GROMACS .gro file of C-alpha atoms in nm:
model
  423
    1MET     CA    1  -1.013  -2.371  -3.477
    2LYS     CA    2  -1.347  -2.192  -3.512
    3TRP     CA    3  -1.322  -1.819  -3.574
    4THR     CA    4  -1.660  -1.711  -3.436
    5ALA     CA    5  -1.793  -1.398  -3.269
    6ALA     CA    6  -1.659  -1.532  -2.942
    7ARG     CA    7  -1.310  -1.512  -3.089
    8ARG     CA    8  -1.344  -1.181  -3.267
    9ARG     CA    9  -1.047  -0.946  -3.252
   10TRP     CA   10  -1.081  -0.616  -3.065
   11ALA     CA   11  -0.895  -0.402  -3.314
   12GLY     CA   12  -0.872  -0.116  -3.067
   13TRP     CA   13  -0.632  -0.317  -2.855
   14LEU     CA   14  -0.385  -0.344  -3.138
   15GLY     CA   15  -0.129  -0.075  -3.194
   16ALA     CA   16   0.170  -0.147  -2.973
   17THR     CA   17   0.393  -0.075  -3.270
   18VAL     CA   18   0.258   0.279  -3.302
   19ILE     CA   19   0.472   0.412  -3.022
   20ALA     CA   20   0.681   0.113  -2.923
   21ALA     CA   21   0.993   0.308  -3.004
   22SER     CA   22   0.916   0.547  -2.721
   23GLY     CA   23   0.976   0.273  -2.466
   24ALA     CA   24   0.615   0.264  -2.356
   25SER     CA   25   0.495  -0.072  -2.228
   26PHE     CA   26   0.145  -0.157  -2.340
   27PHE     CA   27  -0.129  -0.352  -2.169
   28ALA     CA   28  -0.158  -0.589  -2.465
   29ALA     CA   29  -0.039  -0.641  -2.820
   30GLY     CA   30  -0.305  -0.870  -2.961
   31SER     CA   31  -0.641  -1.016  -2.870
   32GLY     CA   32  -0.910  -1.274  -2.885
   33SER     CA   33  -1.219  -1.178  -2.690
   34ARG     CA   34  -1.470  -1.408  -2.525
   35GLU     CA   35  -1.842  -1.355  -2.506
   36SER     CA   36  -1.884  -1.396  -2.133
   37THR     CA   37  -1.668  -1.382  -1.824
   38GLY     CA   38  -1.934  -1.456  -1.565
   39ALA     CA   39  -2.170  -1.228  -1.382
   40ALA     CA   40  -2.024  -0.976  -1.141
   41VAL     CA   41  -2.124  -1.004  -0.776
   42ALA     CA   42  -2.233  -0.734  -0.534
   43ALA     CA   43  -1.921  -0.773  -0.322
   44GLU     CA   44  -1.707  -0.679  -0.623
   45THR     CA   45  -1.680  -0.302  -0.602
   46ILE     CA   46  -1.463   0.005  -0.561
   47ILE     CA   47  -1.539   0.223  -0.262
   48SER     CA   48  -1.538   0.598  -0.325
   49ILE     CA   49  -1.230   0.773  -0.198
   50ASP     CA   50  -1.177   1.108  -0.035
   51GLY     CA   51  -0.929   1.362  -0.160
   52GLY     CA   52  -0.670   1.275   0.102
   53SER     CA   53  -0.623   0.919  -0.024
   54ALA     CA   54  -0.635   0.993  -0.396
   55PRO     CA   55  -0.324   0.932  -0.608
   56PRO     CA   56  -0.156   1.225  -0.785
   57ALA     CA   57  -0.404   1.422  -0.991
   58ILE     CA   58  -0.514   1.262  -1.315
   59ARG     CA   59  -0.443   1.477  -1.616
   60HIS     CA   60  -0.737   1.485  -1.858
   61ILE     CA   61  -0.697   1.527  -2.232
   62GLY     CA   62  -1.001   1.571  -2.454
   63PRO     CA   63  -1.371   1.596  -2.377
   64VAL     CA   64  -1.466   1.424  -2.052
   65GLY     CA   65  -1.835   1.357  -1.991
   66PRO     CA   66  -2.013   1.240  -1.674
   67ALA     CA   67  -1.958   0.871  -1.754
   68SER     CA   68  -1.587   0.926  -1.804
   69ARG     CA   69  -1.561   1.115  -1.475
   70SER     CA   70  -1.730   0.825  -1.299
   71ASP     CA   71  -1.488   0.583  -1.462
   72ASP     CA   72  -1.193   0.801  -1.362
   73ALA     CA   73  -1.316   0.787  -1.003
   74ALA     CA   74  -1.302   0.408  -1.025
   75VAL     CA   75  -0.950   0.430  -1.167
   76ASP     CA   76  -0.859   0.659  -0.875
   77GLY     CA   77  -0.968   0.394  -0.627
   78VAL     CA   78  -0.758   0.121  -0.789
   79LEU     CA   79  -0.454   0.350  -0.817
   80ALA     CA   80  -0.484   0.451  -0.453
   81ASP     CA   81  -0.469   0.087  -0.346
   82LEU     CA   82  -0.182   0.015  -0.584
   83ASN     CA   83   0.014   0.301  -0.428
   84ALA     CA   84  -0.059   0.163  -0.080
   85TYR     CA   85   0.039  -0.192  -0.175
   86TRP     CA   86   0.371  -0.097  -0.329
   87ALA     CA   87   0.448   0.160  -0.058
   88ALA     CA   88   0.438  -0.131   0.188
   89THR     CA   89   0.585  -0.403  -0.037
   90LEU     CA   90   0.896  -0.233  -0.172
   91PRO     CA   91   1.050  -0.157   0.170
   92GLN     CA   92   0.945  -0.492   0.314
   93LEU     CA   93   1.065  -0.720   0.033
   94PHE     CA   94   1.322  -0.513  -0.153
   95GLY     CA   95   1.456  -0.276   0.111
   96THR     CA   96   1.383   0.032  -0.095
   97PRO     CA   97   1.129   0.310  -0.040
   98PHE     CA   98   0.846   0.347  -0.286
   99ARG     CA   99   0.862   0.656  -0.504
  100PRO     CA  100   0.514   0.752  -0.634
  101LEU     CA  101   0.465   0.780  -1.007
  102ALA     CA  102   0.501   1.123  -1.161
  103GLY     CA  103   0.144   1.111  -1.285
  104TYR     CA  104  -0.146   0.951  -1.468
  105ALA     CA  105  -0.319   1.064  -1.785
  106SER     CA  106  -0.680   1.000  -1.886
  107ILE     CA  107  -0.706   1.051  -2.261
  108ASP     CA  108  -1.018   1.057  -2.475
  109SER     CA  109  -0.875   0.888  -2.784
  110THR     CA  110  -1.141   1.052  -3.002
  111ALA     CA  111  -1.019   1.403  -2.915
  112ALA     CA  112  -0.897   1.609  -3.208
  113ALA     CA  113  -0.565   1.702  -3.052
  114GLY     CA  114  -0.354   1.679  -2.741
  115THR     CA  115  -0.021   1.538  -2.627
  116SER     CA  116   0.072   1.335  -2.323
  117PHE     CA  117   0.342   1.106  -2.188
  118CYS     CA  118   0.501   0.917  -2.479
  119ILE     CA  119   0.242   1.019  -2.740
  120SER     CA  120   0.188   1.315  -2.971
  121SER     CA  121  -0.183   1.267  -3.051
  122PRO     CA  122  -0.481   1.110  -2.868
  123ASP     CA  123  -0.552   0.847  -3.135
  124GLN     CA  124  -0.222   0.675  -3.054
  125ILE     CA  125  -0.371   0.549  -2.727
  126ALA     CA  126  -0.694   0.418  -2.885
  127GLY     CA  127  -0.825   0.125  -2.682
  128ASN     CA  128  -0.511   0.091  -2.479
  129ALA     CA  129  -0.319   0.166  -2.163
  130TYR     CA  130   0.054   0.181  -2.106
  131TYR     CA  131   0.332   0.282  -1.873
  132CYS     CA  132   0.558   0.554  -2.015
  133PRO     CA  133   0.910   0.517  -1.869
  134SER     CA  134   1.036   0.856  -1.984
  135GLY     CA  135   0.748   1.032  -1.811
  136ASP     CA  136   0.710   0.776  -1.527
  137ALA     CA  137   0.336   0.778  -1.587
  138ILE     CA  138   0.045   0.549  -1.666
  139VAL     CA  139  -0.171   0.661  -1.957
  140TYR     CA  140  -0.510   0.514  -2.047
  141ASP     CA  141  -0.789   0.566  -2.298
  142SER     CA  142  -1.091   0.694  -2.107
  143ALA     CA  143  -1.316   0.651  -2.413
  144GLY     CA  144  -1.211   0.319  -2.566
  145LEU     CA  145  -1.058   0.114  -2.284
  146ILE     CA  146  -1.190   0.190  -1.937
  147PRO     CA  147  -1.560   0.161  -2.042
  148VAL     CA  148  -1.481  -0.174  -2.210
  149LEU     CA  149  -1.306  -0.309  -1.902
  150LEU     CA  150  -1.586  -0.200  -1.669
  151GLY     CA  151  -1.875  -0.284  -1.902
  152HIS     CA  152  -1.753  -0.610  -2.054
  153TYR     CA  153  -1.553  -0.747  -1.760
  154GLY     CA  154  -1.620  -0.546  -1.444
  155VAL     CA  155  -1.431  -0.392  -1.155
  156ALA     CA  156  -1.203  -0.693  -1.112
  157ALA     CA  157  -1.070  -0.662  -1.467
  158LEU     CA  158  -1.004  -0.291  -1.434
  159THR     CA  159  -0.806  -0.372  -1.121
  160ALA     CA  160  -0.592  -0.635  -1.297
  161ALA     CA  161  -0.528  -0.420  -1.603
  162LEU     CA  162  -0.404  -0.124  -1.401
  163ALA     CA  163  -0.202  -0.355  -1.175
  164HIS     CA  164  -0.021  -0.491  -1.482
  165GLU     CA  165   0.076  -0.141  -1.594
  166PHE     CA  166   0.177  -0.045  -1.241
  167GLY     CA  167   0.400  -0.352  -1.244
  168HIS     CA  168   0.600  -0.195  -1.524
  169ALA     CA  169   0.650   0.113  -1.309
  170ILE     CA  170   0.785  -0.113  -1.036
  171GLN     CA  171   1.027  -0.273  -1.283
  172ALA     CA  172   1.157   0.076  -1.361
  173ARG     CA  173   1.217   0.133  -0.990
  174ILE     CA  174   1.396  -0.185  -0.890
  175GLY     CA  175   1.551  -0.296  -1.220
  176PRO     CA  176   1.656  -0.648  -1.319
  177THR     CA  177   1.812  -0.891  -1.073
  178ALA     CA  178   2.179  -0.983  -1.077
  179ALA     CA  179   2.088  -1.315  -1.242
  180GLN     CA  180   1.899  -1.135  -1.515
  181ARG     CA  181   2.188  -0.892  -1.572
  182SER     CA  182   2.457  -1.160  -1.570
  183ALA     CA  183   2.292  -1.389  -1.824
  184ASP     CA  184   2.504  -1.449  -2.132
  185PRO     CA  185   2.391  -1.267  -2.333
  186PRO     CA  186   2.210  -1.032  -2.088
  187SER     CA  187   1.852  -1.147  -2.091
  188TYR     CA  188   1.564  -0.915  -2.015
  189PRO     CA  189   1.349  -0.959  -2.328
  190GLY     CA  190   0.995  -0.837  -2.384
  191ILE     CA  191   0.837  -1.173  -2.299
  192LEU     CA  192   1.003  -1.160  -1.954
  193VAL     CA  193   0.913  -0.794  -1.901
  194GLU     CA  194   0.547  -0.871  -1.971
  195ALA     CA  195   0.548  -1.191  -1.766
  196GLN     CA  196   0.673  -0.990  -1.471
  197GLY     CA  197   0.398  -0.733  -1.529
  198ASP     CA  198   0.137  -1.010  -1.517
  199CYS     CA  199   0.310  -1.162  -1.215
  200TYR     CA  200   0.309  -0.833  -1.023
  201ALA     CA  201  -0.060  -0.798  -1.108
  202GLY     CA  202  -0.115  -1.143  -0.955
  203SER     CA  203   0.063  -1.045  -0.634
  204PHE     CA  204  -0.152  -0.733  -0.602
  205LEU     CA  205  -0.473  -0.927  -0.672
  206ALA     CA  206  -0.386  -1.173  -0.393
  207TRP     CA  207  -0.345  -0.878  -0.156
  208VAL     CA  208  -0.683  -0.737  -0.259
  209VAL     CA  209  -0.862  -1.073  -0.233
  210GLY     CA  210  -0.703  -1.115   0.108
  211GLY     CA  211  -0.899  -0.811   0.226
  212HIS     CA  212  -0.606  -0.572   0.268
  213ALA     CA  213  -0.713  -0.308   0.017
  214THR     CA  214  -0.891   0.005   0.132
  215HIS     CA  215  -1.093   0.082  -0.180
  216VAL     CA  216  -1.117  -0.226  -0.403
  217ARG     CA  217  -1.334  -0.514  -0.283
  218LEU     CA  218  -1.286  -0.845  -0.466
  219PRO     CA  219  -1.394  -1.183  -0.329
  220ALA     CA  220  -1.198  -1.489  -0.440
  221SER     CA  221  -1.480  -1.573  -0.680
  222SER     CA  222  -1.389  -1.259  -0.877
  223MET     CA  223  -1.050  -1.391  -0.984
  224ILE     CA  224  -1.169  -1.547  -1.310
  225ARG     CA  225  -1.315  -1.209  -1.409
  226ALA     CA  226  -1.003  -1.030  -1.289
  227VAL     CA  227  -0.766  -1.224  -1.511
  228ALA     CA  228  -1.003  -1.238  -1.810
  229PRO     CA  229  -0.872  -0.934  -2.002
  230LEU     CA  230  -0.510  -1.034  -1.949
  231LEU     CA  231  -0.587  -1.379  -2.091
  232ASP     CA  232  -0.818  -1.259  -2.366
  233PHE     CA  233  -0.580  -0.999  -2.502
  234ARG     CA  234  -0.309  -1.247  -2.581
  235ASP     CA  235  -0.070  -1.249  -2.874
  236PRO     CA  236  -0.169  -1.394  -3.211
  237VAL     CA  237  -0.026  -1.748  -3.223
  238ALA     CA  238   0.217  -1.660  -3.503
  239THR     CA  239   0.390  -1.393  -3.290
  240ALA     CA  240   0.757  -1.470  -3.246
  241VAL     CA  241   0.852  -1.526  -2.885
  242ALA     CA  242   1.149  -1.295  -2.941
  243ASP     CA  243   0.923  -1.013  -3.059
  244PRO     CA  244   0.992  -0.718  -2.825
  245THR     CA  245   0.616  -0.661  -2.789
  246ALA     CA  246   0.534  -1.027  -2.707
  247HIS     CA  247   0.310  -1.084  -2.404
  248GLY     CA  248   0.244  -1.456  -2.446
  249LEU     CA  249  -0.060  -1.672  -2.509
  250SER     CA  250  -0.337  -1.710  -2.250
  251LEU     CA  251  -0.176  -2.002  -2.068
  252ASP     CA  252   0.155  -1.815  -2.054
  253ARG     CA  253  -0.011  -1.511  -1.900
  254LEU     CA  254  -0.211  -1.722  -1.652
  255THR     CA  255   0.108  -1.900  -1.543
  256ALA     CA  256   0.275  -1.566  -1.470
  257ILE     CA  257  -0.030  -1.434  -1.283
  258LEU     CA  258  -0.041  -1.748  -1.070
  259LEU     CA  259   0.326  -1.713  -0.980
  260GLY     CA  260   0.258  -1.372  -0.830
  261TYR     CA  261  -0.075  -1.475  -0.679
  262SER     CA  262   0.079  -1.765  -0.486
  263GLY     CA  263   0.443  -1.662  -0.456
  264GLY     CA  264   0.424  -1.285  -0.407
  265ALA     CA  265   0.614  -0.997  -0.564
  266LEU     CA  266   0.959  -1.130  -0.479
  267ALA     CA  267   0.899  -1.437  -0.696
  268CYS     CA  268   0.808  -1.205  -0.982
  269HIS     CA  269   1.127  -1.004  -0.945
  270ARG     CA  270   1.338  -1.319  -0.947
  271LEU     CA  271   1.176  -1.461  -1.258
  272THR     CA  272   1.426  -1.521  -1.540
  273ARG     CA  273   1.386  -1.591  -1.908
  274SER     CA  274   1.526  -1.941  -1.864
  275ALA     CA  275   1.251  -2.016  -1.611
  276ILE     CA  276   0.981  -1.930  -1.863
  277SER     CA  277   0.866  -2.206  -2.097
  278PRO     CA  278   0.599  -2.025  -2.297
  279THR     CA  279   0.353  -2.193  -2.526
  280LEU     CA  280   0.408  -1.896  -2.757
  281GLY     CA  281   0.671  -1.998  -3.009
  282ARG     CA  282   0.675  -2.363  -2.895
  283ALA     CA  283   0.839  -2.597  -3.145
  284GLY     CA  284   0.646  -2.865  -3.332
  285LEU     CA  285   0.331  -2.659  -3.382
  286VAL     CA  286   0.155  -2.508  -3.679
  287THR     CA  287   0.044  -2.146  -3.660
  288ARG     CA  288  -0.191  -2.141  -3.960
  289PRO     CA  289  -0.484  -2.367  -3.878
  290ALA     CA  290  -0.686  -2.495  -4.170
  291ALA     CA  291  -1.053  -2.585  -4.144
  292ASP     CA  292  -1.173  -2.801  -3.856
  293ARG     CA  293  -0.958  -3.110  -3.825
  294PHE     CA  294  -1.248  -3.350  -3.795
  295ALA     CA  295  -1.593  -3.384  -3.949
  296GLY     CA  296  -1.767  -3.262  -3.634
  297THR     CA  297  -1.776  -3.270  -3.256
  298THR     CA  298  -1.843  -3.644  -3.243
  299ALA     CA  299  -1.533  -3.715  -3.451
  300ALA     CA  300  -1.325  -3.473  -3.246
  301LEU     CA  301  -1.432  -3.647  -2.926
  302ALA     CA  302  -1.348  -3.986  -3.075
  303ALA     CA  303  -1.002  -3.862  -3.170
  304GLY     CA  304  -0.960  -3.718  -2.824
  305ARG     CA  305  -1.074  -4.036  -2.652
  306SER     CA  306  -0.797  -4.245  -2.804
  307THR     CA  307  -0.522  -4.019  -2.669
  308ILE     CA  308  -0.695  -3.938  -2.339
  309GLU     CA  309  -0.762  -4.301  -2.251
  310SER     CA  310  -0.408  -4.396  -2.345
  311PHE     CA  311  -0.276  -4.115  -2.126
  312ALA     CA  312  -0.507  -4.205  -1.835
  313SER     CA  313  -0.419  -4.574  -1.845
  314THR     CA  314  -0.061  -4.492  -1.747
  315LEU     CA  315  -0.179  -4.351  -1.415
  316PRO     CA  316  -0.175  -4.565  -1.099
  317ASN     CA  317  -0.502  -4.754  -1.037
  318ALA     CA  318  -0.648  -4.637  -1.369
  319ALA     CA  319  -0.835  -4.916  -1.545
  320HIS     CA  320  -0.858  -4.846  -1.918
  321SER     CA  321  -1.190  -5.029  -1.945
  322ALA     CA  322  -1.352  -4.791  -1.696
  323PHE     CA  323  -1.335  -4.493  -1.929
  324GLY     CA  324  -1.553  -4.620  -2.212
  325PRO     CA  325  -1.888  -4.507  -2.067
  326VAL     CA  326  -1.752  -4.167  -1.959
  327GLN     CA  327  -1.892  -3.875  -2.159
  328PRO     CA  328  -1.848  -3.498  -2.125
  329SER     CA  329  -2.137  -3.302  -1.981
  330ALA     CA  330  -2.370  -3.109  -2.209
  331ALA     CA  331  -2.278  -2.790  -2.020
  332ASP     CA  332  -1.907  -2.840  -2.084
  333LEU     CA  333  -1.968  -2.911  -2.453
  334ALA     CA  334  -2.172  -2.591  -2.475
  335ALA     CA  335  -1.887  -2.399  -2.314
  336ALA     CA  336  -1.643  -2.548  -2.567
  337ALA     CA  337  -1.857  -2.479  -2.874
  338PRO     CA  338  -1.720  -2.131  -2.960
  339TYR     CA  339  -1.356  -2.226  -2.930
  340GLY     CA  340  -1.272  -2.525  -3.150
  341GLN     CA  341  -1.223  -2.898  -3.165
  342PHE     CA  342  -0.941  -2.917  -2.914
  343ALA     CA  343  -1.175  -2.748  -2.668
  344ASP     CA  344  -1.435  -3.014  -2.754
  345ALA     CA  345  -1.188  -3.292  -2.679
  346ALA     CA  346  -1.078  -3.124  -2.358
  347THR     CA  347  -1.431  -3.163  -2.220
  348LEU     CA  348  -1.380  -3.538  -2.239
  349ALA     CA  349  -1.043  -3.503  -2.065
  350LEU     CA  350  -1.222  -3.317  -1.785
  351ALA     CA  351  -1.481  -3.593  -1.752
  352ILE     CA  352  -1.223  -3.873  -1.748
  353GLY     CA  353  -1.000  -3.668  -1.519
  354LEU     CA  354  -1.284  -3.647  -1.269
  355VAL     CA  355  -1.312  -4.026  -1.269
  356VAL     CA  356  -0.936  -4.063  -1.225
  357THR     CA  357  -0.880  -3.796  -0.958
  358GLY     CA  358  -1.220  -3.758  -0.793
  359THR     CA  359  -1.208  -3.377  -0.766
  360PRO     CA  360  -1.284  -3.088  -1.003
  361VAL     CA  361  -0.938  -2.936  -0.947
  362GLY     CA  362  -0.779  -3.275  -1.006
  363ALA     CA  363  -0.980  -3.311  -1.326
  364ALA     CA  364  -0.857  -2.972  -1.443
  365CYS     CA  365  -0.500  -3.074  -1.361
  366PHE     CA  366  -0.547  -3.399  -1.553
  367THR     CA  367  -0.674  -3.199  -1.850
  368GLY     CA  368  -0.368  -2.977  -1.840
  369ALA     CA  369  -0.134  -3.278  -1.817
  370TRP     CA  370  -0.307  -3.450  -2.110
  371THR     CA  371  -0.290  -3.130  -2.312
  372ALA     CA  372   0.085  -3.106  -2.251
  373SER     CA  373   0.127  -3.469  -2.356
  374VAL     CA  374  -0.004  -3.397  -2.707
  375PHE     CA  375   0.083  -3.027  -2.745
  376GLY     CA  376   0.365  -3.002  -2.998
  377HIS     CA  377   0.388  -3.381  -3.021
  378ALA     CA  378   0.106  -3.447  -3.267
  379ALA     CA  379   0.107  -3.479  -3.644
  380THR     CA  380  -0.038  -3.190  -3.842
  381GLY     CA  381  -0.416  -3.217  -3.846
  382ARG     CA  382  -0.432  -3.400  -3.514
  383LEU     CA  383  -0.517  -3.274  -3.166
  384GLY     CA  384  -0.222  -3.089  -3.019
  385ALA     CA  385  -0.070  -2.979  -3.349
  386TRP     CA  386  -0.201  -2.623  -3.353
  387ALA     CA  387  -0.026  -2.350  -3.153
  388GLY     CA  388  -0.354  -2.235  -3.000
  389ASP     CA  389  -0.470  -2.574  -2.871
  390ALA     CA  390  -0.356  -2.526  -2.511
  391ASP     CA  391  -0.544  -2.196  -2.502
  392GLU     CA  392  -0.855  -2.359  -2.651
  393ALA     CA  393  -0.877  -2.595  -2.357
  394LEU     CA  394  -0.821  -2.308  -2.115
  395ASP     CA  395  -1.088  -2.099  -2.289
  396MET     CA  396  -1.337  -2.383  -2.249
  397MET     CA  397  -1.253  -2.430  -1.884
  398ARG     CA  398  -1.299  -2.068  -1.786
  399ALA     CA  399  -1.618  -2.033  -1.994
  400ARG     CA  400  -1.791  -2.302  -1.785
  401PRO     CA  401  -2.053  -2.145  -1.553
  402THR     CA  402  -1.918  -2.344  -1.257
  403ALA     CA  403  -1.551  -2.269  -1.323
  404THR     CA  404  -1.330  -2.169  -1.031
  405PHE     CA  405  -0.992  -2.001  -1.023
  406ASP     CA  406  -0.854  -2.307  -0.846
  407GLU     CA  407  -0.949  -2.513  -1.152
  408LEU     CA  408  -0.764  -2.275  -1.382
  409ALA     CA  409  -0.464  -2.305  -1.152
  410GLY     CA  410  -0.499  -2.683  -1.163
  411TYR     CA  411  -0.498  -2.681  -1.543
  412ALA     CA  412  -0.182  -2.469  -1.552
  413ASP     CA  413  -0.018  -2.688  -1.288
  414GLY     CA  414  -0.094  -3.007  -1.479
  415PHE     CA  415   0.035  -2.860  -1.803
  416ALA     CA  416   0.361  -2.750  -1.643
  417LYS     CA  417   0.430  -3.046  -1.414
  418GLY     CA  418   0.250  -3.341  -1.570
  419ARG     CA  419   0.020  -3.604  -1.424
  420THR     CA  420   0.222  -3.644  -1.102
  421ALA     CA  421   0.098  -3.298  -0.997
  422CYS     CA  422  -0.266  -3.409  -1.006
  423ARG     CA  423  -0.435  -3.520  -0.686
   0.00000   0.00000   0.00000
């Protein structure tokens, strides 16, 4: 694993333990940030709203300058659409009316003083956003979070982040299912709570991409940018899966988002802990990577080739001898460079997967299936032995300039279901 600038930690996103006892549910508990998430497109925007369609008034704490007011207007637009989505979805799918949140709070975390829902001073929200159950409110840092989401990721990411927090408000309204309550012991742990938050965000994003939103405009090509902060601000690999603040690793969060994106909000509500097989806390993995496992990229690719070709040769109509000349593209290797040697090897899996399946999505699926075949099954020091390896391959895939959301979905599908899922 290479700890480079592309994997630097955004310290401002840490701090869930500061007020975890209050019951607040945070946007993220840990992070690894990427350098690029792709260029935003003109069709990705938030349309200004009039007073009649605005959500309940945002409560401001601390100095608010012109830039912050502009950002709050963008937040208003997302919140208005979230209110509209859930006002329609709760009666339709759950047979219950939607009760609007009690409020929203925009906090300048650099302010000298001020209290809000679930916090006693502005610095407790630094770089974060959360849903406060006791106040039934969403609180966000107008100085250290919203500008980062808009500036580093764009409108799509702001939409996803707020949708995740709104998902926690929905959980508070409809509660766990009978299956979740009747588990022995009762099972509604943090990892499930956060997976549902990501899942509900996915269901809302599908509604927006489908053109149903009034204020947020996101084409399908925006989805990689939309999910980027949720995937980037993942848990450190050594986080215990039973940790009450656990959100999951990138692949775990993507899997939850995809469930909501394709299956809708009802699938999110029905999700149980037993249905989640997170990569976070997976057995057979080391969580303290040493230096690079191999002498360089060439050696990493050679190590990868032996397992990839062996895996591919088990597929129908796959001739082992046909893979020898196959090499990863220079562009894919460049995309892998910041992330580590498993990412390097995954570029070769993509190239061989394209030969085997004939399609980019099939190649991504093949890469996910190969990753699962070695993940947690490799000796220490080999590919697949480190707890972050599955995320390394995913990081490489979404860093590629030509990456599509369908390819990310293909990777997750292959990892979960194996090579039979790849077409």
